[in-house]
Each structure stands twice: as C-alpha cells, then as structure tokens.
Short mmCIF file of C-alpha atoms in Angstrom, two decimals:
data_model
loop_
_atom_site.label_atom_id
_atom_site.label_comp_id
_atom_site.label_asym_id
_atom_site.label_seq_id
_atom_site.Cartn_x
_atom_site.Cartn_y
_atom_site.Cartn_z
CA MET A 862 -69.47 109.38 -4.18
CA ARG A 863 -68.28 105.61 -4.80
CA ASN A 864 -66.38 105.87 -1.39
CA ARG A 865 -69.48 107.05 0.35
CA PHE A 866 -71.46 104.56 -1.36
CA ASP A 867 -68.72 101.82 -0.26
CA ARG A 868 -69.14 103.20 3.34
CA GLN A 869 -72.89 102.77 3.26
CA LEU A 870 -72.64 99.03 2.02
CA GLN A 871 -70.17 98.61 4.54
CA GLN A 872 -72.49 99.56 6.94
CA LEU A 873 -75.41 97.19 5.35
CA ASN A 874 -73.15 94.37 5.85
CA GLU A 875 -72.52 95.11 9.50
CA GLU A 876 -76.19 95.74 10.18
CA LEU A 877 -77.01 92.39 8.79
CA ILE A 878 -74.39 90.67 10.59
CA GLU A 879 -75.62 92.09 13.81
CA MET A 880 -79.41 91.08 12.83
CA GLY A 881 -78.09 87.40 12.13
CA GLU A 882 -76.79 87.56 15.56
CA HIS A 883 -79.77 88.65 17.27
CA ILE A 884 -81.51 86.07 15.30
CA GLU A 885 -78.93 83.33 16.51
CA TYR A 886 -79.53 84.73 20.04
CA ALA A 887 -83.25 84.22 19.83
CA ILE A 888 -83.14 81.11 18.44
CA GLU A 889 -80.84 79.74 21.20
CA MET A 890 -82.88 81.45 23.77
CA ALA A 891 -85.99 79.59 22.28
CA SER A 892 -84.47 76.49 22.24
CA ASN A 893 -83.06 76.55 25.65
CA ALA A 894 -86.31 77.90 27.11
CA PHE A 895 -88.05 74.68 25.41
CA ALA A 896 -85.48 72.26 26.51
CA THR A 897 -85.55 73.21 30.07
CA GLN A 898 -89.29 74.41 30.42
CA ASP A 899 -88.08 77.77 31.38
CA CYS A 900 -90.87 80.25 30.91
CA GLU A 901 -89.33 83.34 32.08
CA LYS A 902 -86.82 82.90 29.26
CA ALA A 903 -89.54 81.94 26.78
CA LYS A 904 -91.15 85.50 27.49
CA GLU A 905 -87.79 87.12 27.18
CA ALA A 906 -87.58 85.03 23.58
CA ILE A 907 -91.07 86.29 22.58
CA SER A 908 -90.64 90.18 23.71
CA TYR A 909 -86.99 89.89 21.97
CA ASP A 910 -88.81 89.52 18.52
CA THR A 911 -89.89 93.04 18.74
CA GLU A 912 -86.15 94.21 18.40
CA ILE A 913 -85.71 91.81 15.58
CA ASP A 914 -88.45 93.67 13.71
CA GLN A 915 -87.20 96.97 14.63
CA GLN A 916 -83.92 95.97 12.93
CA GLU A 917 -85.73 94.93 9.89
CA ARG A 918 -87.25 98.11 9.44
CA ASP A 919 -83.97 99.68 9.91
CA ILE A 920 -81.93 97.80 7.30
CA GLU A 921 -85.05 98.01 4.83
CA ALA A 922 -84.83 101.98 5.46
CA LEU A 923 -81.04 101.75 4.68
CA CYS A 924 -81.69 99.75 1.81
CA MET A 925 -84.32 102.10 0.27
CA LYS A 926 -81.82 104.99 0.80
CA LEU A 927 -79.07 103.19 -1.06
CA LEU A 928 -81.36 102.55 -3.81
CA LEU A 929 -83.02 106.10 -4.29
CA GLN A 930 -80.01 107.94 -3.43
CA GLN A 931 -77.10 105.81 -5.45
CA GLN A 932 -79.30 104.18 -8.06
CA PRO A 933 -77.10 101.33 -8.37
CA VAL A 934 -77.10 99.34 -11.31
CA ALA A 935 -75.94 95.60 -12.28
CA LYS A 936 -74.14 93.86 -9.34
CA ASP A 937 -74.70 96.72 -6.33
CA LEU A 938 -78.37 96.85 -7.54
CA ARG A 939 -78.33 93.02 -7.11
CA LEU A 940 -76.79 93.17 -3.71
CA ILE A 941 -79.17 95.58 -2.17
CA SER A 942 -82.18 94.14 -3.66
CA SER A 943 -81.08 90.71 -2.29
CA ALA A 944 -80.55 92.42 1.31
CA LEU A 945 -83.92 93.64 1.22
CA LYS A 946 -85.57 90.34 0.57
CA MET A 947 -83.14 88.42 3.11
CA ILE A 948 -84.30 90.49 5.83
CA THR A 949 -87.97 89.21 5.18
CA ASP A 950 -86.71 85.72 5.85
CA MET A 951 -84.73 86.88 8.77
CA GLU A 952 -87.61 88.40 10.31
CA ARG A 953 -89.63 85.30 9.84
CA ILE A 954 -86.80 83.14 11.57
CA GLY A 955 -87.29 85.52 14.50
CA ASP A 956 -91.05 85.11 14.57
CA HIS A 957 -90.60 81.38 14.46
CA ALA A 958 -88.56 81.74 17.57
CA ALA A 959 -91.21 83.55 19.31
CA ASP A 960 -93.57 80.76 18.12
CA ILE A 961 -91.62 78.34 19.83
CA SER A 962 -91.40 80.04 22.81
CA GLU A 963 -95.38 80.39 22.74
CA MET A 964 -95.42 76.53 22.52
CA THR A 965 -93.04 76.38 25.61
CA LEU A 966 -95.51 78.39 27.54
CA SER A 967 -98.44 76.46 26.64
CA MET A 968 -96.64 73.21 27.38
CA ALA A 969 -95.81 74.48 30.82
CA GLY A 970 -98.41 72.68 32.59
CA ALA A 971 -96.81 69.31 32.74
CA PRO A 972 -93.21 67.96 32.71
CA TYR A 973 -91.79 66.12 29.35
CA MET A 974 -92.87 62.42 29.16
CA ILE A 975 -90.97 62.75 25.81
CA LYS A 976 -87.48 63.73 25.86
CA PRO A 977 -86.64 66.87 23.36
CA ASP A 978 -83.47 65.54 22.15
CA CYS A 979 -83.87 65.44 18.73
CA ILE A 980 -85.30 68.66 18.55
CA GLN A 981 -82.53 70.03 20.08
CA LYS A 982 -80.31 68.72 17.11
CA MET A 983 -82.86 70.44 14.72
CA ALA A 984 -82.12 73.47 17.07
CA VAL A 985 -78.29 73.47 16.55
CA GLU A 986 -78.55 72.56 13.01
CA THR A 987 -80.59 75.73 12.28
CA ILE A 988 -78.67 78.16 14.37
CA ASP A 989 -75.50 76.96 12.12
CA MET A 990 -77.58 77.47 8.81
CA VAL A 991 -78.55 80.91 9.83
CA ILE A 992 -75.12 82.10 10.65
CA ARG A 993 -73.60 80.70 7.83
CA SER A 994 -76.24 81.93 5.41
CA VAL A 995 -75.62 85.76 6.74
CA ASN A 996 -71.75 85.17 6.44
CA ALA A 997 -72.15 83.92 2.77
CA PHE A 998 -73.89 87.22 1.94
CA VAL A 999 -71.41 89.24 3.63
CA ASN A 1000 -68.12 87.55 2.23
CA LYS A 1001 -69.87 86.84 -1.10
CA ASP A 1002 -69.11 83.08 -0.62
CA LEU A 1003 -70.89 81.16 -2.93
CA GLU A 1004 -69.81 77.80 -1.87
CA ALA A 1005 -71.12 78.61 1.50
CA ALA A 1006 -74.35 79.53 0.32
CA ARG A 1007 -74.70 76.27 -1.61
CA TRP A 1008 -73.38 74.48 1.41
CA VAL A 1009 -76.56 76.08 3.46
CA ILE A 1010 -78.74 74.91 1.03
CA LYS A 1011 -77.48 71.34 0.77
CA ARG A 1012 -77.24 71.00 4.78
CA ASP A 1013 -81.54 71.78 4.53
CA ASP A 1014 -81.90 68.34 3.84
CA VAL A 1015 -80.27 67.32 6.98
CA VAL A 1016 -82.64 69.51 9.06
CA ASP A 1017 -85.77 67.88 6.82
CA GLU A 1018 -84.34 64.40 7.81
CA LEU A 1019 -84.33 65.35 11.34
CA PHE A 1020 -88.04 66.78 10.96
CA ASP A 1021 -89.21 63.56 9.50
CA SER A 1022 -87.18 61.29 12.14
CA VAL A 1023 -89.16 63.51 15.05
CA LYS A 1024 -92.29 63.30 13.34
CA ASN A 1025 -92.00 59.54 12.97
CA ARG A 1026 -90.99 59.02 16.48
CA LEU A 1027 -93.96 61.50 17.40
CA ILE A 1028 -96.38 59.61 15.44
CA ASP A 1029 -95.13 56.16 16.60
CA LEU A 1030 -95.55 57.55 20.51
CA ILE A 1031 -99.14 58.67 19.69
CA ASN A 1032 -100.10 55.54 17.99
CA SER A 1033 -98.76 53.26 20.87
CA ASN A 1034 -100.43 55.39 23.71
CA LYS A 1035 -103.18 57.83 23.17
CA GLU A 1036 -101.99 59.60 26.47
CA ASN A 1037 -98.91 60.81 24.74
CA GLY A 1038 -101.28 62.76 22.31
CA GLU A 1039 -101.19 66.14 23.64
CA GLN A 1040 -97.50 66.40 24.46
CA ALA A 1041 -96.36 64.69 21.37
CA SER A 1042 -98.35 66.93 19.00
CA ASP A 1043 -97.17 69.98 20.93
CA MET A 1044 -93.52 69.05 20.10
CA LEU A 1045 -94.57 68.19 16.66
CA MET A 1046 -95.19 71.88 16.21
CA VAL A 1047 -91.98 72.92 17.78
CA ALA A 1048 -90.29 70.91 15.18
CA LYS A 1049 -92.05 71.99 12.44
CA TYR A 1050 -91.12 75.72 13.59
CA PHE A 1051 -87.29 74.51 13.49
CA GLU A 1052 -87.85 72.98 10.01
CA ARG A 1053 -89.59 76.43 8.84
CA ILE A 1054 -86.24 78.28 10.14
CA GLY A 1055 -84.08 75.79 8.26
CA ASP A 1056 -86.42 76.76 4.88
CA HIS A 1057 -85.96 80.42 5.66
CA ALA A 1058 -82.06 79.82 6.05
CA THR A 1059 -82.19 78.01 2.73
CA ASN A 1060 -83.91 81.27 1.15
CA ILE A 1061 -81.46 83.52 2.40
CA ALA A 1062 -78.67 81.14 1.00
CA GLU A 1063 -80.61 81.27 -2.47
CA TRP A 1064 -80.82 85.35 -2.23
CA VAL A 1065 -76.83 85.22 -1.68
CA ILE A 1066 -76.28 83.34 -4.83
CA PHE A 1067 -78.55 85.33 -6.67
CA SER A 1068 -76.71 88.56 -5.43
CA ILE A 1069 -73.46 87.08 -6.70
CA THR A 1070 -74.40 85.16 -9.81
CA GLY A 1071 -77.64 87.11 -10.99
CA THR A 1072 -79.46 83.68 -11.22
CA HIS A 1073 -81.89 81.91 -8.77
CA GLU A 1074 -80.62 78.27 -8.19
CA ASP A 1075 -83.48 76.39 -6.93
CA ALA A 1076 -82.58 73.51 -4.43
CA MET B 225 -104.17 121.88 10.93
CA ARG B 226 -107.03 119.66 12.63
CA ASN B 227 -108.91 119.44 9.43
CA ARG B 228 -105.68 118.13 7.74
CA PHE B 229 -105.14 115.71 10.67
CA ASP B 230 -108.66 114.44 10.59
CA ARG B 231 -108.35 113.49 6.91
CA GLN B 232 -105.02 111.70 7.30
CA LEU B 233 -106.84 109.71 10.30
CA GLN B 234 -109.55 109.13 7.84
CA GLN B 235 -106.86 107.68 5.44
CA LEU B 236 -105.46 105.60 8.02
CA ASN B 237 -108.98 104.19 8.79
CA GLU B 238 -109.51 103.30 4.70
CA GLU B 239 -105.91 101.81 4.49
CA LEU B 240 -106.44 99.57 7.63
CA ILE B 241 -110.09 98.47 5.90
CA GLU B 242 -108.06 97.62 2.74
CA MET B 243 -105.50 95.93 4.47
CA GLY B 244 -108.12 93.91 6.51
CA GLU B 245 -109.87 93.10 3.04
CA HIS B 246 -106.81 91.81 1.59
CA ILE B 247 -106.01 89.42 4.73
CA GLU B 248 -109.45 88.15 4.68
CA TYR B 249 -109.11 87.41 0.91
CA ALA B 250 -105.86 85.68 1.82
CA ILE B 251 -107.17 83.31 4.42
CA GLU B 252 -110.45 82.22 2.07
CA MET B 253 -107.79 81.54 -0.78
CA ALA B 254 -105.59 79.84 1.69
CA SER B 255 -108.69 77.99 3.10
CA ASN B 256 -110.12 76.78 -0.33
CA ALA B 257 -106.68 75.76 -1.67
CA PHE B 258 -106.42 73.44 1.38
CA ALA B 259 -109.83 72.12 1.27
CA THR B 260 -109.79 71.63 -2.52
CA GLN B 261 -106.15 70.66 -2.91
CA ASP B 262 -105.67 73.34 -5.33
CA CYS B 263 -101.66 74.00 -5.92
CA GLU B 264 -102.36 76.81 -8.26
CA LYS B 265 -104.37 78.74 -5.66
CA ALA B 266 -102.12 77.80 -2.96
CA LYS B 267 -99.19 79.54 -4.72
CA GLU B 268 -101.18 82.53 -5.53
CA ALA B 269 -101.80 82.89 -1.67
CA ILE B 270 -98.27 82.45 -0.96
CA SER B 271 -97.08 85.20 -3.33
CA TYR B 272 -100.23 87.42 -2.12
CA ASP B 273 -98.54 87.72 1.13
CA THR B 274 -96.00 90.05 -0.30
CA GLU B 275 -98.61 92.59 -1.11
CA ILE B 276 -99.67 92.23 2.33
CA ASP B 277 -96.34 92.83 3.73
CA GLN B 278 -96.06 95.97 1.37
CA GLN B 279 -99.54 97.34 2.74
CA GLU B 280 -97.82 97.14 6.35
CA ARG B 281 -94.80 99.34 5.31
CA ASP B 282 -97.19 101.62 3.78
CA ILE B 283 -99.49 102.21 6.99
CA GLU B 284 -96.59 102.15 9.00
CA ALA B 285 -94.88 104.74 6.99
CA LEU B 286 -98.21 106.84 7.30
CA CYS B 287 -98.54 106.46 11.07
CA MET B 288 -94.88 107.65 11.56
CA LYS B 289 -95.49 110.64 9.51
CA LEU B 290 -98.51 111.39 11.63
CA LEU B 291 -96.75 111.06 15.02
CA LEU B 292 -93.91 113.18 13.50
CA GLN B 293 -95.65 115.80 11.93
CA GLN B 294 -98.60 116.13 14.21
CA GLN B 295 -97.03 115.22 17.61
CA PRO B 296 -100.76 113.78 18.69
CA VAL B 297 -101.45 113.40 22.47
CA ALA B 298 -103.76 111.65 24.54
CA LYS B 299 -106.39 109.84 22.48
CA ASP B 300 -104.90 110.61 19.04
CA LEU B 301 -101.57 109.23 19.96
CA ARG B 302 -103.25 106.07 21.41
CA LEU B 303 -105.15 105.61 18.27
CA ILE B 304 -102.04 105.90 15.98
CA SER B 305 -99.86 103.69 18.29
CA SER B 306 -102.43 101.09 18.54
CA ALA B 307 -102.61 101.10 14.65
CA LEU B 308 -99.03 100.45 14.47
CA LYS B 309 -99.16 97.62 16.65
CA MET B 310 -102.38 96.32 15.03
CA ILE B 311 -100.53 95.99 11.44
CA THR B 312 -97.94 93.82 12.87
CA ASP B 313 -100.79 91.34 14.03
CA MET B 314 -102.14 91.76 10.72
CA GLU B 315 -99.06 90.86 8.68
CA ARG B 316 -98.66 87.68 10.73
CA ILE B 317 -101.76 86.54 9.86
CA GLY B 318 -100.96 87.11 6.02
CA ASP B 319 -97.99 85.04 7.07
CA HIS B 320 -99.95 82.24 8.23
CA ALA B 321 -102.39 82.01 5.36
CA ALA B 322 -98.94 81.29 3.17
CA ASP B 323 -98.12 78.95 6.06
CA ILE B 324 -101.29 77.01 5.14
CA SER B 325 -100.57 77.35 1.69
CA GLU B 326 -97.11 75.90 1.92
CA MET B 327 -98.97 72.64 3.81
CA THR B 328 -101.25 72.59 0.88
CA LEU B 329 -98.34 72.15 -1.36
CA SER B 330 -96.54 69.58 0.73
CA MET B 331 -99.67 67.70 1.06
CA ALA B 332 -100.51 67.58 -2.53
CA GLY B 333 -98.97 63.97 -3.26
CA ALA B 334 -101.97 62.19 -1.98
CA PRO B 335 -105.61 62.63 -1.81
CA TYR B 336 -107.25 63.55 1.59
CA MET B 337 -108.02 60.21 3.64
CA ILE B 338 -109.13 62.53 6.80
CA LYS B 339 -111.98 65.07 5.89
CA PRO B 340 -110.91 68.67 6.54
CA ASP B 341 -114.32 69.89 7.73
CA CYS B 342 -113.59 71.18 11.02
CA ILE B 343 -110.72 72.76 9.87
CA GLN B 344 -112.97 74.54 7.45
CA LYS B 345 -115.01 75.78 10.31
CA MET B 346 -111.81 77.10 11.86
CA ALA B 347 -111.31 79.27 8.73
CA VAL B 348 -114.73 80.57 8.79
CA GLU B 349 -114.32 81.75 12.44
CA THR B 350 -111.14 83.33 12.16
CA ILE B 351 -112.01 85.24 8.84
CA ASP B 352 -115.12 86.75 11.01
CA MET B 353 -112.93 87.66 13.91
CA VAL B 354 -110.45 89.47 11.59
CA ILE B 355 -112.79 91.52 9.74
CA ARG B 356 -114.54 92.44 13.00
CA SER B 357 -111.63 93.33 14.88
CA VAL B 358 -110.67 95.78 12.07
CA ASN B 359 -114.39 97.05 11.95
CA ALA B 360 -114.12 97.65 15.70
CA PHE B 361 -110.89 99.75 15.20
CA VAL B 362 -112.59 102.00 12.69
CA ASN B 363 -115.85 102.31 14.48
CA LYS B 364 -114.36 102.66 17.79
CA ASP B 365 -116.66 100.02 19.09
CA LEU B 366 -115.60 98.53 22.39
CA GLU B 367 -118.38 95.90 22.58
CA ALA B 368 -117.23 94.46 18.93
CA ALA B 369 -113.68 94.25 20.20
CA ARG B 370 -114.49 92.41 23.53
CA TRP B 371 -117.00 89.98 21.20
CA VAL B 372 -113.72 89.00 19.08
CA ILE B 373 -111.72 88.38 22.22
CA LYS B 374 -114.39 86.21 23.61
CA ARG B 375 -114.79 84.26 20.30
CA ASP B 376 -111.51 83.30 20.16
CA ASP B 377 -112.47 80.84 22.78
CA VAL B 378 -114.72 79.05 20.19
CA VAL B 379 -111.46 78.88 17.87
CA ASP B 380 -109.72 77.24 20.41
CA GLU B 381 -112.42 74.96 21.13
CA LEU B 382 -112.57 73.93 17.47
CA PHE B 383 -108.64 73.49 17.49
CA ASP B 384 -109.03 71.09 20.71
CA SER B 385 -111.65 68.94 18.87
CA VAL B 386 -109.44 68.91 15.64
CA LYS B 387 -106.48 67.80 17.54
CA ASN B 388 -108.05 65.15 19.53
CA ARG B 389 -109.71 63.69 16.38
CA LEU B 390 -106.32 63.83 14.75
CA ILE B 391 -104.77 62.25 17.65
CA ASP B 392 -107.36 59.43 17.78
CA LEU B 393 -106.73 58.71 14.22
CA ILE B 394 -103.07 58.35 14.42
CA ASN B 395 -103.71 56.25 17.60
CA SER B 396 -105.78 53.95 15.70
CA ASN B 397 -103.96 53.62 12.50
CA LYS B 398 -100.41 54.58 12.10
CA GLU B 399 -100.95 55.27 8.45
CA ASN B 400 -102.90 58.18 9.22
CA GLY B 401 -99.98 59.48 10.78
CA GLU B 402 -98.31 61.68 7.92
CA GLN B 403 -101.49 63.54 6.84
CA ALA B 404 -102.91 63.70 10.23
CA SER B 405 -99.81 65.37 11.62
CA ASP B 406 -99.86 67.82 8.53
CA MET B 407 -103.59 68.77 8.87
CA LEU B 408 -102.64 69.22 12.71
CA MET B 409 -100.03 72.11 11.63
CA VAL B 410 -102.85 73.59 9.26
CA ALA B 411 -105.12 73.71 12.16
CA LYS B 412 -102.41 75.18 14.30
CA TYR B 413 -101.96 78.07 11.81
CA PHE B 414 -105.71 78.70 12.17
CA GLU B 415 -105.33 78.98 15.83
CA ARG B 416 -102.72 81.27 15.46
CA ILE B 417 -104.81 83.34 13.34
CA GLY B 418 -107.44 83.66 16.00
CA ASP B 419 -104.65 84.67 18.49
CA HIS B 420 -103.76 87.62 16.32
CA ALA B 421 -107.36 88.80 15.66
CA THR B 422 -107.51 88.70 19.62
CA ASN B 423 -104.20 90.69 19.50
CA ILE B 424 -105.90 93.04 17.15
CA ALA B 425 -109.24 93.61 19.42
CA GLU B 426 -106.94 94.22 22.45
CA TRP B 427 -105.27 97.01 20.86
CA VAL B 428 -108.75 98.45 19.64
CA ILE B 429 -109.66 98.44 23.37
CA PHE B 430 -106.45 100.05 24.25
CA SER B 431 -106.81 102.91 21.58
CA ILE B 432 -110.44 103.53 23.16
CA THR B 433 -110.12 103.18 26.87
CA GLY B 434 -106.37 103.79 27.15
CA THR B 435 -105.98 100.32 29.20
CA HIS B 436 -105.14 96.76 28.24
CA GLU B 437 -107.76 94.14 29.14
CA ASP B 438 -106.18 90.85 28.88
CA ALA B 439 -108.68 88.15 27.90
#
C-alpha cells in the first residue's frame, strides 16, 4: 500500500514539475511577445493558458484521489493539501501570462516610445522565482523556499522603480500617457506573478514544517 | 432518461444562477471596500474567492457527469460545453474582485486624494453585465446576450475616461502618481470584468445558435 502511495506521490511531483515548466514557458513566451511586439506569439501565449488550466484540473484530481483513497495523515496530508493550494497560485500565474499578452495585443498599434528593459528584468526574476519555488516543493528544500520569499523584495523594488519611471514620463509629457499606463499594467502583472511564486514558497514551508511563515 | 436529463440541466441552470449571484456579491463587496477604504471588507472579498473557485469545480463536475453519462448531441451538447467555458470566465471575474481588494489593501495607507466616482460607475455597469449574461444563458435569450456584448463599449469608454483623467492628474502633479497609478489598476480590473462578461455572452450565443459572433 505504502509503495503504491509512494509511486503516486512521485507522480504528483512529476506533474507539478511539468506544470512548473509550462508556466515558465508561458511567462517566457508572454515576455518575449511583449518585448518584440509579436502579436502571433502573444496569441499563442493566451491560448496556451488553456493547457495550464487543464493541468491544474489533472493535478487536482490526483490530489483528491490520494486524499480519498489513502486517507493520509500528518506530513503526507500536509504535502498533498499544500500541492492542492499551490496549483491555484500556479494557475493564476498562467492567467497573468495571458493578461500580459492581452496588453501586448492592445499595444500593437504603435511602436514603443518607452524601452521596456526594466520590465524584462522583472520577467527574468519572476521566472526564476517560479522555477525555484516548485523545485523547493519537490526537493522539500526549506532554504530554497525562504530564498524565494526573500527574493520577492527584488521584484517589488523593480516594480516600484518601473512605476516611478513611468509616472515621471507621464508627468513630463502627457503624450507618453497611453503607452506608459499600459506598460504599468504589464509591470503590475509581473509583480503579481512574484506574489504568487511567494505564495507557492509559503506552501512549501507549510508542507515541511506545518506552520505558515509570513514574509 | 430524458426526464432525468432535464432535471440535471435544470440543476445546472440553478447552480449557474447561484454562482452568478456569488460573483455579483463579490464585485459589490470589492467595489464597496474600495470606495470606503474598508480593509476588513477587502479581506472578506479576497477570501470569498475560494468559494467561487469551489463553485466552478462543482459545476464543472456536473457538466462532466452530464457529458459522460448522457452523451448529449447537438443543442444539448452545445449547452453543456458552453456552460463549461462560461464558468472559466465567471471564475476569472471572482479573481478580479480579489485583485481589486488587494489594491484596496495596498492603498490603505493614505486617504484618497482622487475621488473614485468614475470607477464606481464601472462597478455598477459590470455587475449589471454579469447578471444579464448569466440570465441570458438560463433563459436562452439571444437579445439579452447581444445587449451585454454591446454594453461592453460603455465600460470601455468609462475605462478610457478614467485612464485619461488619471493621466491628466499625474501629468499635472507628480504627487498624484502613486495613487493615480493604483487607481488605474483598479479600473483595469473592472474593465477586464467587462471583458469576461462579454465572453460569457458570446458563449450564450454559441449555445443557442451554434456559431460564435465576435463583437
């Protein structure tokens, strides 16, 4: 029985890693489409979200099966219920990749007057956070999870700096308003991706220690 | 057999109406919390999202049962598969109500210098769109669905006007920047709620006519 349970837990880990990779791919696709104003890629990123939604359903079904069939207790119960919560945050990250791509489409009418470099940095940081948070779950790595939570400060600082720069641009010239406010939205979605990666890391800590550490 | 199927379809309608009411409640709660800077209510709106997520799961399970057990064809198949798609948009509306409340919490540090009246108007319009789109599904009302799709123009106009006003405020005084950019985000979430209500209405039209009418 335990052997079968272990195999099912192994399957859960593998599916989480796969979902993590798909999310990484979605953010990268959305980020590239945004940087290069590539509408075809943006549309691809939007439709890719359906795949991530489906993965959430599949993992959810697996977790429910494990909970009902195996009636796990203590650590195993925490592990599975944490996975159940994590996938909600993972799915939301997929939503935000689609949101970013919707913004890319609505900004397609005009070339960028404002360079989106700093937003690209946010993309790199958040992709890193997502990968590390999922790996922390799979490897039961408390330190890695804490690292992710700490790292969110960097994303928040990047967001504040993007925001201030965009506010300056609007303040200095109203003609920047339309594009700057759209870029602000994109930056906000990346900042939210960082929040969700932080939530994932908090669930990792809960699954290992049984307590919730607030950042 | 058909009688039982009809009863199950009736149940599907009832659950959709209930989910619609919960979403309406969530937007109202988020909108009031935002208008009055009520952090307790904002937190309530955020945790309420879990309930909406659960409803999506329940309705999804019912749809899957109907598809597998009854193997419906033609109109019934369209009806159930449209319901399956609709609930994804309904769930996203719940997410946005939570997003708005997150913004309310992060804006709690300072009283509003900018009156959020126009955003309140967006709230009223989008709540109306959501209710009407769900009712259109239940009553198979093609005209009501088309009305919702048309109505999204009003929400888009309101958003543009909020955006322009906020850009003006930032342009005239940089000190407005922080609050104006936060409010812009809130307005954007309401605009997205309007988009999702439009998607729901498009699924209603598909469920009745079998074709997708793009706005």
